[in-house]
PDB file of C-alpha atoms and ligand atoms in Angstrom:
ATOM      1  CA  MET A   1      27.805 107.123 177.599  1.00 97.00           C
ATOM      2  CA  ARG A   2      29.667 107.389 174.523  1.00 98.00           C
ATOM      3  CA  ILE A   3      28.073 110.336 172.578  1.00 98.00           C
ATOM      4  CA  ASN A   4      26.647 109.523 168.930  1.00 98.00           C
ATOM      5  CA  SER A   5      28.714 111.611 166.790  1.00 98.00           C
ATOM      6  CA  LEU A   6      25.952 111.310 164.126  1.00 98.00           C
ATOM      7  CA  LYS A   7      23.592 113.284 166.062  1.00 98.00           C
ATOM      8  CA  THR A   8      26.401 115.968 166.624  1.00 97.00           C
ATOM      9  CA  ALA A   9      27.099 116.232 162.957  1.00 98.00           C
ATOM     10  CA  ALA A  10      23.331 116.539 162.201  1.00 97.00           C
ATOM     11  CA  ALA A  11      22.953 119.080 164.773  1.00 96.00           C
ATOM     12  CA  GLU A  12      25.872 120.970 163.415  1.00 97.00           C
ATOM     13  CA  GLY A  13      24.808 120.622 159.633  1.00 96.00           C
ATOM     14  CA  ARG A  14      27.755 118.322 158.835  1.00 97.00           C
ATOM     15  CA  PRO A  15      26.857 115.516 156.238  1.00 98.00           C
ATOM     16  CA  ILE A  16      27.025 112.086 157.131  1.00 98.00           C
ATOM     17  CA  VAL A  17      28.653 109.553 154.663  1.00 98.00           C
ATOM     18  CA  ASN A  18      27.347 106.158 155.637  1.00 98.00           C
ATOM     19  CA  GLY A  19      29.156 102.682 154.435  1.00 98.00           C
ATOM     20  CA  TRP A  20      26.581  99.920 153.592  1.00 98.00           C
ATOM     21  CA  LEU A  21      27.344  96.261 154.405  1.00 98.00           C
ATOM     22  CA  ALA A  22      25.647  93.227 152.422  1.00 98.00           C
ATOM     23  CA  ILE A  23      28.488  90.691 152.817  1.00 98.00           C
ATOM     24  CA  PRO A  24      28.304  88.781 156.014  1.00 98.00           C
ATOM     25  CA  SER A  25      31.835  89.226 157.183  1.00 98.00           C
ATOM     26  CA  GLY A  26      33.577  90.831 160.404  1.00 98.00           C
ATOM     27  CA  TYR A  27      36.567  91.391 158.375  1.00 98.00           C
ATOM     28  CA  SER A  28      34.968  93.096 155.673  1.00 98.00           C
ATOM     29  CA  ALA A  29      33.065  95.251 158.290  1.00 98.00           C
ATOM     30  CA  GLU A  30      36.382  96.132 159.798  1.00 98.00           C
ATOM     31  CA  ILE A  31      37.828  97.183 156.449  1.00 98.00           C
ATOM     32  CA  MET A  32      35.140  99.430 155.644  1.00 98.00           C
ATOM     33  CA  GLY A  33      34.869 100.703 159.402  1.00 98.00           C
ATOM     34  CA  HIS A  34      38.590 102.093 158.871  1.00 98.00           C
ATOM     35  CA  GLN A  35      38.309 103.744 155.690  1.00 98.00           C
ATOM     36  CA  GLY A  36      36.746 107.037 156.887  1.00 98.00           C
ATOM     37  CA  TYR A  37      32.912 106.670 156.937  1.00 98.00           C
ATOM     38  CA  ASP A  38      30.979 108.471 159.657  1.00 98.00           C
ATOM     39  CA  ALA A  39      28.778 105.427 159.964  1.00 99.00           C
ATOM     40  CA  VAL A  40      28.708 101.833 158.682  1.00 99.00           C
ATOM     41  CA  THR A  41      25.395 100.138 158.397  1.00 98.00           C
ATOM     42  CA  VAL A  42      24.726  96.348 158.567  1.00 98.00           C
ATOM     43  CA  ASP A  43      22.078  95.661 156.311  1.00 98.00           C
ATOM     44  CA  LEU A  44      19.792  92.974 157.486  1.00 98.00           C
ATOM     45  CA  GLN A  45      17.271  93.562 155.126  1.00 98.00           C
ATOM     46  CA  HIS A  46      18.682  92.910 151.565  1.00 98.00           C
ATOM     47  CA  GLY A  47      22.286  91.810 152.726  1.00 97.00           C
ATOM     48  CA  MET A  48      23.124  88.226 153.263  1.00 98.00           C
ATOM     49  CA  ILE A  49      23.691  88.597 156.907  1.00 98.00           C
ATOM     50  CA  ASP A  50      22.106  86.423 160.007  1.00 98.00           C
ATOM     51  CA  PHE A  51      22.393  87.323 163.596  1.00 98.00           C
ATOM     52  CA  ALA A  52      25.675  85.852 164.227  1.00 98.00           C
ATOM     53  CA  SER A  53      27.454  87.565 161.343  1.00 98.00           C
ATOM     54  CA  ALA A  54      25.726  90.825 162.275  1.00 98.00           C
ATOM     55  CA  LEU A  55      27.121  90.675 165.897  1.00 98.00           C
ATOM     56  CA  SER A  56      30.717  89.932 164.610  1.00 98.00           C
ATOM     57  CA  MET A  57      30.361  92.914 162.212  1.00 98.00           C
ATOM     58  CA  LEU A  58      29.130  95.263 164.796  1.00 98.00           C
ATOM     59  CA  GLN A  59      32.050  94.176 167.171  1.00 98.00           C
ATOM     60  CA  ALA A  60      34.430  94.908 164.287  1.00 98.00           C
ATOM     61  CA  ILE A  61      32.790  98.286 163.372  1.00 98.00           C
ATOM     62  CA  SER A  62      32.914  99.162 167.168  1.00 98.00           C
ATOM     63  CA  ALA A  63      36.725  98.882 166.917  1.00 98.00           C
ATOM     64  CA  THR A  64      36.933 101.771 164.300  1.00 98.00           C
ATOM     65  CA  ALA A  65      35.682 105.506 164.399  1.00 98.00           C
ATOM     66  CA  ALA A  66      32.616 104.832 162.376  1.00 98.00           C
ATOM     67  CA  VAL A  67      29.244 104.621 164.038  1.00 99.00           C
ATOM     68  CA  PRO A  68      27.668 101.040 163.910  1.00 99.00           C
ATOM     69  CA  LEU A  69      24.061 101.176 162.495  1.00 99.00           C
ATOM     70  CA  VAL A  70      21.801  98.450 161.412  1.00 99.00           C
ATOM     71  CA  ARG A  71      19.196  98.281 158.691  1.00 98.00           C
ATOM     72  CA  VAL A  72      16.373  95.839 160.140  1.00 98.00           C
ATOM     73  CA  PRO A  73      14.416  93.627 157.842  1.00 98.00           C
ATOM     74  CA  ASP A  74      11.221  95.228 159.036  1.00 98.00           C
ATOM     75  CA  GLY A  75       9.455  97.240 161.994  1.00 98.00           C
ATOM     76  CA  THR A  76       9.412  93.946 164.073  1.00 98.00           C
ATOM     77  CA  PRO A  77      10.031  95.559 167.659  1.00 98.00           C
ATOM     78  CA  ALA A  78      12.070  92.111 168.984  1.00 98.00           C
ATOM     79  CA  GLN A  79      14.384  92.327 166.008  1.00 98.00           C
ATOM     80  CA  ILE A  80      15.068  95.951 166.568  1.00 98.00           C
ATOM     81  CA  MET A  81      15.546  95.791 170.223  1.00 98.00           C
ATOM     82  CA  ARG A  82      17.998  92.763 169.781  1.00 98.00           C
ATOM     83  CA  MET A  83      20.111  94.692 167.164  1.00 98.00           C
ATOM     84  CA  LEU A  84      20.160  97.719 169.602  1.00 98.00           C
ATOM     85  CA  ASP A  85      21.355  95.066 172.202  1.00 98.00           C
ATOM     86  CA  ALA A  86      23.880  94.002 169.930  1.00 98.00           C
ATOM     87  CA  GLY A  87      25.678  97.148 169.973  1.00 98.00           C
ATOM     88  CA  ALA A  88      23.900  98.958 166.952  1.00 98.00           C
ATOM     89  CA  TYR A  89      23.875 102.964 167.596  1.00 98.00           C
ATOM     90  CA  GLY A  90      20.906 103.716 165.440  1.00 98.00           C
ATOM     91  CA  ILE A  91      18.413 101.676 163.366  1.00 99.00           C
ATOM     92  CA  ILE A  92      17.227 102.284 159.730  1.00 99.00           C
ATOM     93  CA  CYS A  93      13.600 100.924 159.493  1.00 99.00           C
ATOM     94  CA  PRO A  94      12.580  99.826 155.798  1.00 98.00           C
ATOM     95  CA  MET A  95       9.081 100.498 154.348  1.00 98.00           C
ATOM     96  CA  VAL A  96       7.843 102.913 157.154  1.00 98.00           C
ATOM     97  CA  SER A  97       4.478 104.262 155.321  1.00 98.00           C
ATOM     98  CA  THR A  98       2.191 105.485 158.051  1.00 98.00           C
ATOM     99  CA  ALA A  99       2.781 107.551 161.206  1.00 98.00           C
ATOM    100  CA  GLU A 100       1.552 104.608 163.243  1.00 98.00           C
ATOM    101  CA  GLN A 101       4.281 102.477 162.001  1.00 98.00           C
ATOM    102  CA  ALA A 102       6.925 105.170 162.545  1.00 98.00           C
ATOM    103  CA  ARG A 103       5.667 105.488 166.296  1.00 98.00           C
ATOM    104  CA  ARG A 104       5.888 101.707 166.727  1.00 98.00           C
ATOM    105  CA  PHE A 105       9.586 101.934 165.291  1.00 99.00           C
ATOM    106  CA  VAL A 106      10.907 104.680 167.497  1.00 98.00           C
ATOM    107  CA  ALA A 107       9.028 103.069 170.403  1.00 98.00           C
ATOM    108  CA  ALA A 108      11.094 100.126 170.069  1.00 98.00           C
ATOM    109  CA  CYS A 109      14.223 102.083 170.210  1.00 98.00           C
ATOM    110  CA  ARG A 110      13.425 103.871 173.448  1.00 98.00           C
ATOM    111  CA  TYR A 111      13.077 102.805 177.087  1.00 98.00           C
ATOM    112  CA  PRO A 112       9.974 103.220 179.009  1.00 98.00           C
ATOM    113  CA  PRO A 113       8.394 105.933 179.739  1.00 98.00           C
ATOM    114  CA  LEU A 114       9.294 107.085 175.922  1.00 98.00           C
ATOM    115  CA  GLY A 115       9.014 103.821 174.297  1.00 98.00           C
ATOM    116  CA  ASN A 116       8.692  99.985 175.074  1.00 98.00           C
ATOM    117  CA  ARG A 117      12.370  98.901 174.545  1.00 98.00           C
ATOM    118  CA  SER A 118      12.871  95.874 177.039  1.00 98.00           C
ATOM    119  CA  PHE A 119      15.875  96.193 179.099  1.00 98.00           C
ATOM    120  CA  GLY A 120      18.932  94.054 178.739  1.00 98.00           C
ATOM    121  CA  PRO A 121      21.688  96.418 176.999  1.00 98.00           C
ATOM    122  CA  ALA A 122      24.346  93.613 176.677  1.00 98.00           C
ATOM    123  CA  ARG A 123      26.902  95.378 174.307  1.00 98.00           C
ATOM    124  CA  GLY A 124      25.348  98.473 174.208  1.00 98.00           C
ATOM    125  CA  LEU A 125      26.945  98.566 177.909  1.00 98.00           C
ATOM    126  CA  LEU A 126      30.404  97.691 176.207  1.00 98.00           C
ATOM    127  CA  TYR A 127      30.353  99.926 173.401  1.00 98.00           C
ATOM    128  CA  GLY A 128      28.505 102.998 174.904  1.00 98.00           C
ATOM    129  CA  GLY A 129      29.476 102.583 178.573  1.00 98.00           C
ATOM    130  CA  ALA A 130      28.252 101.673 181.684  1.00 98.00           C
ATOM    131  CA  ASP A 131      25.833 104.453 181.811  1.00 98.00           C
ATOM    132  CA  TYR A 132      24.286 103.539 178.357  1.00 98.00           C
ATOM    133  CA  PRO A 133      20.679 102.770 180.108  1.00 98.00           C
ATOM    134  CA  GLN A 134      20.449 106.523 181.370  1.00 98.00           C
ATOM    135  CA  HIS A 135      21.502 108.085 178.007  1.00 98.00           C
ATOM    136  CA  ALA A 136      20.520 105.738 175.303  1.00 98.00           C
ATOM    137  CA  ASN A 137      17.009 107.186 174.626  1.00 98.00           C
ATOM    138  CA  ASN A 138      18.874 110.214 173.815  1.00 98.00           C
ATOM    139  CA  GLU A 139      21.892 108.949 171.769  1.00 98.00           C
ATOM    140  CA  ILE A 140      20.438 105.997 169.619  1.00 98.00           C
ATOM    141  CA  LEU A 141      19.369 107.465 166.175  1.00 98.00           C
ATOM    142  CA  THR A 142      16.129 106.533 164.440  1.00 98.00           C
ATOM    143  CA  LEU A 143      15.797 106.682 160.643  1.00 99.00           C
ATOM    144  CA  ALA A 144      12.379 105.701 159.133  1.00 99.00           C
ATOM    145  CA  MET A 145      12.808 104.488 155.122  1.00 99.00           C
ATOM    146  CA  ILE A 146      10.489 106.429 152.710  1.00 98.00           C
ATOM    147  CA  GLU A 147       9.948 104.236 149.897  1.00 98.00           C
ATOM    148  CA  THR A 148       6.365 103.633 149.210  1.00 98.00           C
ATOM    149  CA  ARG A 149       3.791 105.709 147.883  1.00 98.00           C
ATOM    150  CA  GLU A 150       1.908 105.990 150.958  1.00 98.00           C
ATOM    151  CA  GLY A 151       5.030 106.623 152.973  1.00 98.00           C
ATOM    152  CA  LEU A 152       5.687 109.945 150.704  1.00 98.00           C
ATOM    153  CA  ALA A 153       1.883 110.964 150.930  1.00 98.00           C
ATOM    154  CA  ASN A 154       2.396 110.874 154.766  1.00 98.00           C
ATOM    155  CA  ILE A 155       5.757 112.440 155.010  1.00 98.00           C
ATOM    156  CA  ASP A 156       4.793 115.193 157.191  1.00 98.00           C
ATOM    157  CA  GLU A 157       2.917 113.163 159.881  1.00 98.00           C
ATOM    158  CA  ILE A 158       5.872 110.572 159.773  1.00 98.00           C
ATOM    159  CA  LEU A 159       8.503 113.366 160.327  1.00 98.00           C
ATOM    160  CA  ASP A 160       6.186 114.762 163.159  1.00 98.00           C
ATOM    161  CA  THR A 161       6.702 111.400 165.164  1.00 98.00           C
ATOM    162  CA  ASP A 162       8.450 112.348 168.495  1.00 98.00           C
ATOM    163  CA  GLY A 163      11.816 110.741 168.878  1.00 97.00           C
ATOM    164  CA  LEU A 164      12.264 110.202 164.982  1.00 98.00           C
ATOM    165  CA  ASP A 165      15.577 111.786 163.935  1.00 98.00           C
ATOM    166  CA  GLY A 166      14.804 111.736 160.213  1.00 98.00           C
ATOM    167  CA  VAL A 167      14.078 109.885 157.243  1.00 99.00           C
ATOM    168  CA  PHE A 168      16.083 107.661 154.834  1.00 98.00           C
ATOM    169  CA  ILE A 169      14.733 107.292 151.084  1.00 98.00           C
ATOM    170  CA  GLY A 170      14.897 103.765 149.650  1.00 98.00           C
ATOM    171  CA  PRO A 171      15.439 105.140 145.815  1.00 98.00           C
ATOM    172  CA  ASN A 172      15.186 101.762 144.277  1.00 98.00           C
ATOM    173  CA  ASP A 173      11.895 100.974 146.183  1.00 98.00           C
ATOM    174  CA  LEU A 174      10.260 104.487 146.034  1.00 98.00           C
ATOM    175  CA  SER A 175      10.953 104.845 142.191  1.00 98.00           C
ATOM    176  CA  LEU A 176       9.681 101.172 141.875  1.00 98.00           C
ATOM    177  CA  THR A 177       6.506 102.208 143.251  1.00 98.00           C
ATOM    178  CA  LEU A 178       6.043 105.808 141.556  1.00 98.00           C
ATOM    179  CA  THR A 179       7.390 104.813 138.168  1.00 97.00           C
ATOM    180  CA  GLY A 180       7.082 101.179 137.692  1.00 97.00           C
ATOM    181  CA  ALA A 181      10.985 100.804 137.471  1.00 97.00           C
ATOM    182  CA  ALA A 182      13.648 100.477 140.423  1.00 97.00           C
ATOM    183  CA  SER A 183      16.485 102.810 139.797  1.00 95.00           C
ATOM    184  CA  ALA A 184      18.472 104.772 142.629  1.00 94.00           C
ATOM    185  CA  GLU A 185      19.194 107.489 140.389  1.00 93.00           C
ATOM    186  CA  SER A 186      15.850 107.977 138.669  1.00 95.00           C
ATOM    187  CA  THR A 187      15.305 111.084 136.832  1.00 96.00           C
ATOM    188  CA  HIS A 188      11.690 110.386 136.268  1.00 97.00           C
ATOM    189  CA  PRO A 189       9.581 113.551 137.085  1.00 98.00           C
ATOM    190  CA  GLU A 190       7.461 111.857 139.844  1.00 98.00           C
ATOM    191  CA  MET A 191      10.625 110.800 141.478  1.00 98.00           C
ATOM    192  CA  LEU A 192      12.358 114.234 141.068  1.00 98.00           C
ATOM    193  CA  ALA A 193       9.280 115.852 142.819  1.00 98.00           C
ATOM    194  CA  ALA A 194       9.187 113.102 145.358  1.00 98.00           C
ATOM    195  CA  VAL A 195      12.817 113.524 146.260  1.00 98.00           C
ATOM    196  CA  GLU A 196      12.297 117.218 146.595  1.00 98.00           C
ATOM    197  CA  ARG A 197       9.326 116.855 148.601  1.00 98.00           C
ATOM    198  CA  VAL A 198      11.124 114.714 151.412  1.00 98.00           C
ATOM    199  CA  VAL A 199      14.309 117.158 151.267  1.00 98.00           C
ATOM    200  CA  SER A 200      12.103 120.336 151.741  1.00 98.00           C
ATOM    201  CA  ARG A 201       9.788 118.564 154.649  1.00 98.00           C
ATOM    202  CA  CYS A 202      12.944 117.536 156.323  1.00 98.00           C
ATOM    203  CA  ARG A 203      14.803 121.047 156.143  1.00 98.00           C
ATOM    204  CA  GLN A 204      11.321 122.625 157.217  1.00 98.00           C
ATOM    205  CA  LYS A 205      10.849 120.345 160.477  1.00 98.00           C
ATOM    206  CA  GLN A 206      14.563 120.218 161.049  1.00 97.00           C
ATOM    207  CA  LYS A 207      14.974 116.519 160.501  1.00 98.00           C
ATOM    208  CA  ILE A 208      17.706 114.403 158.948  1.00 98.00           C
ATOM    209  CA  ALA A 209      17.351 113.844 155.066  1.00 98.00           C
ATOM    210  CA  GLY A 210      19.070 110.683 154.068  1.00 98.00           C
ATOM    211  CA  ILE A 211      19.203 108.512 150.891  1.00 98.00           C
ATOM    212  CA  PHE A 212      20.994 105.519 149.374  1.00 98.00           C
ATOM    213  CA  CYS A 213      23.105 106.510 146.130  1.00 98.00           C
ATOM    214  CA  THR A 214      24.687 104.355 143.725  1.00 96.00           C
ATOM    215  CA  SER A 215      28.397 106.200 143.690  1.00 96.00           C
ATOM    216  CA  GLY A 216      30.329 108.962 145.618  1.00 97.00           C
ATOM    217  CA  ALA A 217      29.536 111.404 142.533  1.00 97.00           C
ATOM    218  CA  ALA A 218      25.890 110.595 142.915  1.00 97.00           C
ATOM    219  CA  ALA A 219      26.302 111.234 146.955  1.00 98.00           C
ATOM    220  CA  ALA A 220      27.722 114.471 146.305  1.00 98.00           C
ATOM    221  CA  GLN A 221      25.242 115.628 144.235  1.00 98.00           C
ATOM    222  CA  ARG A 222      22.552 114.378 146.535  1.00 98.00           C
ATOM    223  CA  ILE A 223      24.272 116.449 149.364  1.00 98.00           C
ATOM    224  CA  THR A 224      23.983 119.633 147.176  1.00 98.00           C
ATOM    225  CA  GLU A 225      20.382 118.887 146.759  1.00 98.00           C
ATOM    226  CA  GLY A 226      19.932 119.173 150.571  1.00 98.00           C
ATOM    227  CA  PHE A 227      20.613 115.548 152.100  1.00 98.00           C
ATOM    228  CA  GLN A 228      22.624 115.337 155.241  1.00 98.00           C
ATOM    229  CA  PHE A 229      22.743 111.559 155.228  1.00 98.00           C
ATOM    230  CA  VAL A 230      24.152 109.847 152.023  1.00 98.00           C
ATOM    231  CA  THR A 231      25.362 106.069 151.381  1.00 98.00           C
ATOM    232  CA  PRO A 232      27.795 106.331 148.336  1.00 97.00           C
ATOM    233  CA  ALA A 233      26.840 102.613 147.371  1.00 96.00           C
ATOM    234  CA  ASN A 234      27.489  99.213 149.034  1.00 97.00           C
ATOM    235  CA  ASP A 235      30.198  96.801 149.726  1.00 97.00           C
ATOM    236  CA  VAL A 236      29.058  94.518 146.948  1.00 97.00           C
ATOM    237  CA  MET A 237      28.741  97.223 144.077  1.00 96.00           C
ATOM    238  CA  GLN A 238      32.196  98.842 145.509  1.00 96.00           C
ATOM    239  CA  LEU A 239      33.885  95.272 145.118  1.00 96.00           C
ATOM    240  CA  GLY A 240      32.284  94.612 141.848  1.00 95.00           C
ATOM    241  CA  ARG A 241      33.544  97.892 140.418  1.00 95.00           C
ATOM    242  CA  ALA A 242      37.132  97.632 141.781  1.00 96.00           C
ATOM    243  CA  SER A 243      37.517  94.274 140.503  1.00 95.00           C
ATOM    244  CA  ARG A 244      36.312  95.286 136.928  1.00 95.00           C
ATOM    245  CA  GLU A 245      38.273  98.430 136.657  1.00 95.00           C
ATOM    246  CA  ALA A 246      41.467  96.008 137.945  1.00 97.00           C
ATOM    247  CA  ILE A 247      40.826  93.630 135.224  1.00 96.00           C
ATOM    248  CA  ALA A 248      40.132  96.031 132.691  1.00 96.00           C
ATOM    249  CA  LEU A 249      43.424  97.973 133.489  1.00 97.00           C
ATOM    250  CA  ALA A 250      45.242  94.475 133.437  1.00 98.00           C
ATOM    251  CA  ARG A 251      43.902  93.826 130.053  1.00 98.00           C
ATOM    252  CA  GLY A 252      44.322  97.223 128.591  1.00 96.00           C
ATOM    253  CA  ASN A 253      40.681  97.306 128.036  1.00 95.00           C
ATOM    254  CA  ALA A 254      38.203 100.275 128.657  1.00 92.00           C
ATOM    255  CA  ILE A 255      36.424  99.773 131.983  1.00 89.00           C
ATOM    256  CA  PRO A 256      32.897  98.452 131.979  1.00 86.00           C
ATOM    257  CA  THR A 257      30.395 100.668 134.115  1.00 78.00           C
ATOM    258  CA  THR A 258      28.272  97.280 134.843  1.00 74.00           C
ATOM    259  CA  GLY A 259      28.821  93.874 135.493  1.00 66.00           C
ATOM    260  CA  ALA A 260      27.404  90.633 135.342  1.00 58.00           C
ATOM    261  CA  SER A 261      25.626  91.319 138.714  1.00 54.00           C
ATOM    262  CA  GLY A 262      23.914  94.208 137.586  1.00 57.00           C
ATOM    263  CA  TYR A 263      26.081  96.369 139.797  1.00 63.00           C
TER     264      TYR A 263
HETATM  265  C1  LIG B   1      16.163 101.191 148.159  1.00 70.96           C
HETATM  266  O1  LIG B   1      16.491 101.880 147.411  1.00 70.96           O
HETATM  267  O2  LIG B   1      14.840 100.852 148.177  1.00 70.96           O
HETATM  268  C2  LIG B   1      16.990 100.396 149.360  1.00 70.96           C
HETATM  269  O3  LIG B   1      16.339 100.087 150.283  1.00 70.96           O
HETATM  270  C3  LIG B   1      18.332 101.192 149.601  1.00 70.96           C
HETATM  271  O4  LIG B   1      19.122 100.206 150.131  1.00 70.96           O
HETATM  272 MG1  LIG B   2      14.349  99.707 149.753  1.00 70.96          MG
END
């Protein structure tokens, strides 16, 4: 089976830079896949993406060096299994707040006897190789999102879940629940303490610490804080910014930092 290079990078302590797709297009997935990201994630939670689009996006990413990942809308096992069959080499599961939710998430990603993933690997075989069924349990990456007060309180138990590779902070949701305001780069003391707590627990338990960021510079800062998996903004944010910059330069104006979309 094709090895999951993200697992190798994590084991060797190399940071993983992950692209993030909200636009339902195989073409933009292909473009992003060719830019040098270690992984590219198809976002089925907040992206405008249905199954048919996700499939063509995973096919497009598969033709690049980036590892195809999916953020599922929630922990529903059938949804997770379907995306693995569609060729996702890892799943990011939002709103994991308890060890039981983490256990059920990982079980959906693992064939028996480790879990309850149903057999029908489909594109997994095409992308991973004919021996996918024998090795998928070792190669599929599992990241549980920490983005609730309860998830933060249960971080130790969540990280102790067998087969869980790490966690991925959703800083908008986490800051919303902790401080009342959604902000990916929140400097509220409670949020700073929460982020530090997650990073230090991951380091202690040798699990991947990941986080969504709003820019490359913010992602670089997160790596210095100890994160190994960073997402430097999504396709929508990058498209909006690149457009604003081009328009401002064409008109000889200062580049606005935020646009009408809020990005
Ligand atoms: C969050 O910040 O809550 C996220 O889910 C990032 O995508
Ligand atoms: Mg979120």
